[in-house]
Amino acid sequence: MTYIPQRPPVQYKGLSLVIARLATWLGGIVIPLLLQLAWPVFIAAIVVIVAFVWVVGRFINPLLPWIVRDFIVVVGLLAFACIVAIIGIWGERKVAGRIQSRLGPMRTGVWHGWAQSLADGLKFVQKEDLIPREADGPLFRLAPYIALVPAFCAYLALPFGVGWVFRDADVSLLFVLAMLAIEVLGVIMGGWASNSKWSLYGAMREGCQLVSYEIPMGLSLLAAVAATGSVSLVQLGEAQSGGWFSWLIFRNPFLFFAFFTYYVASLASCKRSPFDLPEGESELVAGFHTEYSGFRFVMFFFAEYVAMFAVSALATIIFLGGWHSPVGGPSTPLWFLIKSTFLVWVQMWIRWTLPRIRIDQVMHACVKYLLPFTLLLFLGSSLWQLIDNPTHPVFEGFAHLLHYGLGVIGLLLLGLYFAGMVYGYWNRNRLVGQMARKHLPGA
Amino acid sequence: MLETVIFFLFAAVAVVAGLAILLSTNIVRMAYWLIAMLISVAGLYFLMGAYFLGVIQILVYVGGVAVLLVFGVMLTSRQLAPRLRPGPGEALWLVVVATVLLIGLILSVTHARFDQGAIVASNSVAEIGHSLLGDFLGPFELASVLLLVALLGAAYLARPKAPVQGAQQRKGTAI
Amino acid sequence: MKEIELHSQPDLLHDGEVPSDIRTEEIMLNMGPQHPSTHGVLRVVLQTDGELVLKATPYIGYLHRCAEKIAEKVTYRQFTPYTDRLDYLSAMNNNLGYALAVEKLGGIEVPPRADYLRVIFAELNRIASHLVAIGSYGLDMGAYTPLVYSFREREWIMDLFEAACGARLTCSYITIGGIREDVPEGWVQQCREFLDYFESKIADYNNLLSYNHIFVNRTANVGICPADLAVAYGLTGPCLRGSGVAWDLRKATPYCRYNEFDFDIPVGQGANGTLGDCWDRYFVRVLEMVQSVRIIRQALDKLTEGPVQTKVPRIMKLPAGVVYYEVENPRGQLGFHLVSDGGTSPYRLKIRGPSFCNLSVLPVLAPNCLLADIAALIGSIDVVMGEVDR
């Protein structure tokens, strides 16, 4: 007979018995009943919230409109972040499919599987909540939240447009960086609390990597800050309001490269390929979130996509002109969304093309190459600011030449990208091959 | 009124977290209570209008020092719940030092004269930058040198003391 | 070159130890039978000091299906499907080896058309097997896309197999006496189309994976196997050729009319690092695909008309005797040691699985690798547990 270890049956006595019975009654009977009568519950909830707001309003009257507005905006931001994650997951699978000459999800939701993320979410919610017996319970449960909540908080200071920001603080750039730095702890906690050597390896690698790559990330952004003189994201965005030549990426050649170093460092800070060792799927099964299943795993997953959009948004605001239109129309938050989405798309592109870098190579790359390079860029950008003196006619001419030259290079890069896109689309049948085409769905 | 509520919220979290650090015996839990306390203190800084200080508190303390602490604890502990129980002699010292500190703190708080003027919200970052490179240039440079010395010292202390024989096979690891 | 002691392991536990004040602890890590980058059910127990691997011990047997014992109970022709499942990725080659061994013992002649078709299918299966090796190696290194591309090409080969024999993977097509049945009409034309299409794809793989800076850094100078170590441990196939030894059974002891074809043996040259590292073994496979295309083209040109099998009784008896026949599989030299006592079943059939011998070098190459390199190592040795465990 095989020995199957049994948990000793728990026996409640006294007060704990009452509490246990109450919890069972609530959880087993009352709440399912309420969920069945969902509509009345929602209406009742709205009534309760309105009553609460009225009661609160009687005591802190002057602040009520602001509190309500803040509440609505925060809920809207939360919803936006969730939508970003959901669309991000769906988009990732479609992009992956197209790069791999297949189609990606096609069935859930009639059009191109748009409801795949929703279906996945529903699936995850139904899963059994497994916690390894030897795991550190409270820390294990807490870790996904520590990974997810700071990523959401970063959106509080991100401006989508001039009036479109929750709180326009002087230090919004640093605030966003600080929020992204807290996420490290959640991931380490998750790896540690799982009490599994594989997860621990993932957590250690990830901690090293994230903390190291925060430095080139911050330094590249600081180069841009030095060029503008402000740490506030709204002001950084507004400093690029003179058409696409005035974008910070084209301001001086050092900032041009600072954009790319920031982008690479942000890839590492989001744990995206080629820096996805922490979730190295083929080596550590799933790295620090090996032991997580169900909704806790969804939280880690969401945190990744929310952080991806946040760092892309930072890059957009600081280097790519934020909400300003490149073609000379009105500056709307729509342009901000388009540019950030494009950067997220490039992140997905990179993920499905490049292999994974080993941890010691990652650290070598950061400390030996990226860090000195970004320091040089910072130095160069600051020096440029020093001698970018309007009273020096020679230098002014040279600066303008370089300014526009960089802009032309940027246009060329963009043009190359579009040309590649058009070529791929035009020859999409030929590139795959005749007989293989018969196997593709829709043939 | 709202300010008071939020202040008490952050202060309560800070105090509870601080107490939990002292009363807990699991080192890893202690580290995470410390993080909670640091974040609530940062919240207090935000409440006072010292945005830059609050953000730097999170960036440096939580994102740097606390991560280092957690790493150190995790890499050197042998089991999942490393226990740290002070002995009886240590407990006596703890009580003595804590009482002295408490008396000193209470005295200094009651005898201090706090400036009742309102805090002017200005472009704090620029002003801090100006003072760091102007009035406080000396301490700033001194602090940088101190950090450099600490870095060098740590790198020196952590060097491998015997040549690692296996390194020859992996000579091509650098990019 | 230093001497290699075969039967005593170097003191790996204390080699590379860093004496310092803080006592570092070694972790015993189980890369279990279920793991994404052990190719199949292979269990490797690793003793690591942080990220550095000190000792690796493979445990096999999770896929043992008693093939050799079954051979003693079934007739010769009934055993052919079992050979499919040895190295399930190169079924045609396994069938070929078994058929040749039996034919040698029984003195059975095979018509020329069958010979050429056997070569064609064996080389097609070599391409298919190397595509899986390359694709899954990229997957181990974190490049998700080359896998799907190589499987896309492999689908075409599977289609060709299905058209010829009805099965994609475990074909049992090359039987004793020739081929089971002739290829259908138009098959040769489709095969040529595939070859034309496929040659351009190899450049794609090189651009995407082989010359990718990150991939090269992951695999170059990792798991260096010098030539004498390779020979001493009995490595064969791309593992041996990646270490610089130009040994290929198709050239050394040609079978099945291989001496009529003009092709090269790709040998590792240490182009991106040291000779005998993982990249060399990987790149030898890429080059072998190019050579296989050459061979198939020549075989298609030489294809004659005629029967494809000699008549062999369903329950055949072989004369008493012993034969050991080796063929060049995609993974190495597959050998069949056939002992017959004149009955309808073999008295003993011992199968020399190339992956079994290739895997034996893992504990020697693994020490002083990083944890991530173990995946690179196992992927470059390219084991298929079917023929390790049989």
Short mmCIF file of C-alpha atoms in Angstrom, two decimals, chain C residues 123-348:
data_model
loop_
_atom_site.label_atom_id
_atom_site.label_comp_id
_atom_site.label_asym_id
_atom_site.label_seq_id
_atom_site.Cartn_x
_atom_site.Cartn_y
_atom_site.Cartn_z
CA GLU C 123 17.98 11.44 -46.05
CA LEU C 124 14.54 13.05 -45.89
CA ASN C 125 14.21 11.73 -42.38
CA ARG C 126 17.65 13.05 -41.57
CA ILE C 127 16.47 16.49 -42.63
CA ALA C 128 13.31 16.13 -40.57
CA SER C 129 15.22 14.96 -37.51
CA HIS C 130 17.75 17.76 -37.76
CA LEU C 131 14.93 20.27 -38.15
CA VAL C 132 13.51 19.12 -34.83
CA ALA C 133 16.96 19.26 -33.26
CA ILE C 134 17.57 22.77 -34.49
CA GLY C 135 14.13 24.05 -33.66
CA SER C 136 14.02 22.63 -30.16
CA TYR C 137 17.56 23.81 -29.51
CA GLY C 138 16.45 27.31 -30.36
CA LEU C 139 13.49 26.83 -28.04
CA ASP C 140 15.79 25.77 -25.22
CA MET C 141 17.78 28.92 -25.77
CA GLY C 142 14.63 31.00 -25.62
CA ALA C 143 14.12 31.65 -29.33
CA TYR C 144 10.54 30.60 -29.83
CA THR C 145 10.25 31.26 -33.52
CA PRO C 146 12.80 28.95 -35.21
CA LEU C 147 10.95 26.00 -33.77
CA VAL C 148 7.77 26.90 -35.57
CA TYR C 149 9.62 27.62 -38.78
CA SER C 150 11.45 24.30 -38.74
CA PHE C 151 8.23 22.46 -37.96
CA ARG C 152 6.60 24.23 -40.88
CA GLU C 153 9.25 22.76 -43.18
CA ARG C 154 8.96 19.43 -41.47
CA GLU C 155 5.24 19.37 -42.23
CA TRP C 156 6.09 19.15 -45.89
CA ILE C 157 8.35 16.18 -45.25
CA MET C 158 5.61 14.59 -43.18
CA ASP C 159 3.27 15.12 -46.10
CA LEU C 160 5.70 13.35 -48.38
CA PHE C 161 5.95 10.47 -45.95
CA GLU C 162 2.22 10.29 -45.59
CA ALA C 163 1.76 10.18 -49.33
CA ALA C 164 4.26 7.35 -49.59
CA CYS C 165 3.34 5.12 -46.70
CA GLY C 166 0.39 6.58 -44.86
CA ALA C 167 2.19 7.48 -41.67
CA ARG C 168 3.97 10.65 -40.70
CA LEU C 169 6.27 9.68 -37.90
CA THR C 170 6.49 5.95 -37.30
CA CYS C 171 6.55 4.74 -40.84
CA SER C 172 7.66 1.10 -40.94
CA TYR C 173 8.22 1.78 -44.57
CA ILE C 174 11.66 0.34 -45.18
CA THR C 175 11.15 -3.35 -44.57
CA ILE C 176 13.18 -6.47 -45.02
CA GLY C 177 13.66 -7.00 -48.71
CA GLY C 178 13.08 -3.48 -49.87
CA ILE C 179 10.31 -0.96 -49.44
CA ARG C 180 6.77 -1.74 -48.46
CA GLU C 181 5.19 -0.22 -51.55
CA ASP C 182 6.18 2.10 -54.32
CA VAL C 183 5.77 5.87 -54.11
CA PRO C 184 2.62 7.23 -55.73
CA GLU C 185 2.55 9.19 -58.97
CA GLY C 186 3.77 12.73 -58.75
CA TRP C 187 5.65 12.05 -55.57
CA VAL C 188 9.03 12.57 -57.19
CA GLN C 189 7.90 15.93 -58.55
CA GLN C 190 6.67 17.03 -55.14
CA CYS C 191 9.92 15.91 -53.59
CA ARG C 192 11.87 18.06 -56.00
CA GLU C 193 9.61 21.01 -55.23
CA PHE C 194 10.28 20.54 -51.56
CA LEU C 195 14.02 20.48 -52.10
CA ASP C 196 13.93 23.68 -54.11
CA TYR C 197 11.83 25.36 -51.46
CA PHE C 198 13.87 24.07 -48.58
CA GLU C 199 17.32 25.19 -49.65
CA SER C 200 16.41 28.83 -49.31
CA LYS C 201 15.06 28.23 -45.84
CA ILE C 202 18.39 27.12 -44.48
CA ALA C 203 19.70 30.64 -45.04
CA ASP C 204 16.75 31.83 -42.95
CA TYR C 205 17.73 29.56 -40.10
CA ASN C 206 21.28 30.75 -40.26
CA ASN C 207 20.24 34.38 -40.14
CA LEU C 208 17.69 33.87 -37.41
CA LEU C 209 19.50 31.47 -35.18
CA SER C 210 22.95 30.23 -36.15
CA TYR C 211 24.64 33.59 -36.55
CA ASN C 212 22.50 35.34 -33.96
CA HIS C 213 24.87 37.07 -31.60
CA ILE C 214 22.94 36.05 -28.52
CA PHE C 215 22.67 32.43 -29.62
CA VAL C 216 26.37 32.27 -30.38
CA ASN C 217 27.19 33.67 -26.98
CA ARG C 218 25.00 31.06 -25.33
CA THR C 219 26.50 28.12 -27.17
CA ALA C 220 30.07 28.95 -28.15
CA ASN C 221 32.77 27.85 -25.73
CA VAL C 222 30.23 25.85 -23.77
CA GLY C 223 30.61 22.12 -23.29
CA ILE C 224 33.85 21.81 -25.20
CA CYS C 225 34.44 18.18 -26.12
CA PRO C 226 37.91 17.59 -27.51
CA ALA C 227 38.29 15.05 -30.25
CA ASP C 228 40.01 12.41 -28.19
CA LEU C 229 37.43 12.68 -25.42
CA ALA C 230 34.71 12.27 -28.04
CA VAL C 231 36.31 9.15 -29.44
CA ALA C 232 37.00 7.77 -25.98
CA TYR C 233 33.37 8.08 -24.92
CA GLY C 234 32.08 6.55 -28.12
CA LEU C 235 30.35 9.62 -29.45
CA THR C 236 29.12 9.34 -32.98
CA GLY C 237 27.20 11.44 -35.43
CA PRO C 238 27.16 15.22 -35.24
CA CYS C 239 28.57 15.12 -31.71
CA LEU C 240 31.72 13.44 -33.02
CA ARG C 241 31.93 15.48 -36.18
CA GLY C 242 31.41 18.66 -34.21
CA SER C 243 34.61 17.88 -32.36
CA GLY C 244 36.54 17.80 -35.60
CA VAL C 245 36.66 14.08 -36.32
CA ALA C 246 35.69 13.43 -39.94
CA TRP C 247 34.03 10.06 -39.46
CA ASP C 248 30.79 9.21 -41.20
CA LEU C 249 29.67 5.67 -41.88
CA ARG C 250 28.20 6.69 -45.19
CA LYS C 251 31.72 7.42 -46.38
CA ALA C 252 33.74 5.06 -44.24
CA THR C 253 31.71 1.86 -44.75
CA PRO C 254 29.17 2.77 -47.40
CA TYR C 255 25.91 0.87 -47.44
CA CYS C 256 22.89 1.06 -49.64
CA ARG C 257 24.75 2.57 -52.64
CA TYR C 258 25.96 5.62 -50.73
CA ASN C 259 29.28 5.28 -52.50
CA GLU C 260 27.57 6.31 -55.73
CA PHE C 261 26.71 9.74 -54.40
CA ASP C 262 28.86 12.80 -54.20
CA PHE C 263 28.57 14.63 -50.87
CA ASP C 264 30.76 16.13 -48.15
CA ILE C 265 31.00 15.38 -44.48
CA PRO C 266 30.54 18.58 -42.48
CA VAL C 267 33.03 18.78 -39.67
CA GLY C 268 33.16 21.31 -36.87
CA GLN C 269 35.87 23.89 -37.23
CA GLY C 270 35.58 26.03 -34.15
CA ALA C 271 34.38 28.90 -36.29
CA ASN C 272 32.66 30.70 -33.44
CA GLY C 273 34.71 29.72 -30.44
CA THR C 274 36.51 26.55 -29.57
CA LEU C 275 36.43 23.40 -31.64
CA GLY C 276 33.99 20.95 -30.16
CA ASP C 277 31.68 23.37 -28.41
CA CYS C 278 27.90 23.34 -28.57
CA TRP C 279 27.75 25.69 -31.51
CA ASP C 280 29.92 23.40 -33.59
CA ARG C 281 27.70 20.42 -32.90
CA TYR C 282 24.65 22.48 -33.74
CA PHE C 283 26.11 23.89 -36.93
CA VAL C 284 27.21 20.47 -38.16
CA ARG C 285 23.53 19.54 -38.15
CA VAL C 286 22.65 22.58 -40.22
CA LEU C 287 25.33 21.74 -42.74
CA GLU C 288 24.27 18.10 -42.83
CA MET C 289 20.84 19.21 -43.96
CA VAL C 290 22.43 20.91 -46.95
CA GLN C 291 24.33 17.74 -47.79
CA SER C 292 21.22 15.64 -47.45
CA VAL C 293 19.49 17.84 -50.00
CA ARG C 294 22.40 17.17 -52.35
CA ILE C 295 22.15 13.44 -51.84
CA ILE C 296 18.40 13.37 -52.38
CA ARG C 297 18.73 15.29 -55.62
CA GLN C 298 21.28 12.84 -56.94
CA ALA C 299 19.21 9.88 -55.82
CA LEU C 300 16.12 11.28 -57.53
CA ASP C 301 18.10 11.60 -60.73
CA LYS C 302 19.40 8.07 -60.48
CA LEU C 303 16.02 6.54 -59.72
CA THR C 304 15.44 3.54 -61.98
CA GLU C 305 12.24 1.73 -62.74
CA GLY C 306 11.60 -1.67 -61.36
CA PRO C 307 10.27 -3.57 -58.40
CA VAL C 308 10.73 -2.19 -54.95
CA GLN C 309 10.97 -5.36 -52.93
CA THR C 310 12.17 -8.90 -53.17
CA LYS C 311 9.72 -11.48 -52.08
CA VAL C 312 10.33 -12.48 -48.53
CA PRO C 313 8.18 -15.00 -46.67
CA ARG C 314 5.95 -13.55 -44.01
CA ILE C 315 7.41 -15.73 -41.32
CA MET C 316 10.97 -15.94 -42.39
CA LYS C 317 13.77 -17.94 -40.93
CA LEU C 318 17.30 -16.71 -40.99
CA PRO C 319 20.27 -19.04 -41.02
CA ALA C 320 22.07 -19.34 -37.72
CA GLY C 321 24.75 -16.74 -37.27
CA VAL C 322 25.74 -13.39 -35.88
CA VAL C 323 25.76 -10.04 -37.58
CA TYR C 324 26.47 -6.55 -36.32
CA TYR C 325 25.41 -3.83 -38.69
CA GLU C 326 25.71 -0.10 -38.09
CA VAL C 327 24.10 2.72 -40.03
CA GLU C 328 24.55 6.44 -39.80
CA ASN C 329 21.48 7.81 -38.06
CA PRO C 330 20.90 11.53 -37.65
CA ARG C 331 22.04 11.14 -34.05
CA GLY C 332 24.95 8.84 -34.55
CA GLN C 333 25.67 5.26 -35.39
CA LEU C 334 22.75 2.94 -34.76
CA GLY C 335 23.90 -0.63 -34.50
CA PHE C 336 21.96 -3.88 -34.59
CA HIS C 337 23.66 -6.92 -33.16
CA LEU C 338 21.58 -9.79 -34.42
CA VAL C 339 22.12 -13.34 -33.22
CA SER C 340 20.05 -15.93 -34.96
CA ASP C 341 19.69 -19.61 -34.11
CA GLY C 342 17.86 -20.55 -37.26
CA GLY C 343 14.38 -19.87 -35.86
CA THR C 344 11.64 -17.44 -36.79
CA SER C 345 12.63 -14.87 -34.14
CA PRO C 346 16.03 -13.53 -33.28
CA TYR C 347 17.81 -15.33 -30.50
CA ARG C 348 19.13 -11.97 -29.31
#
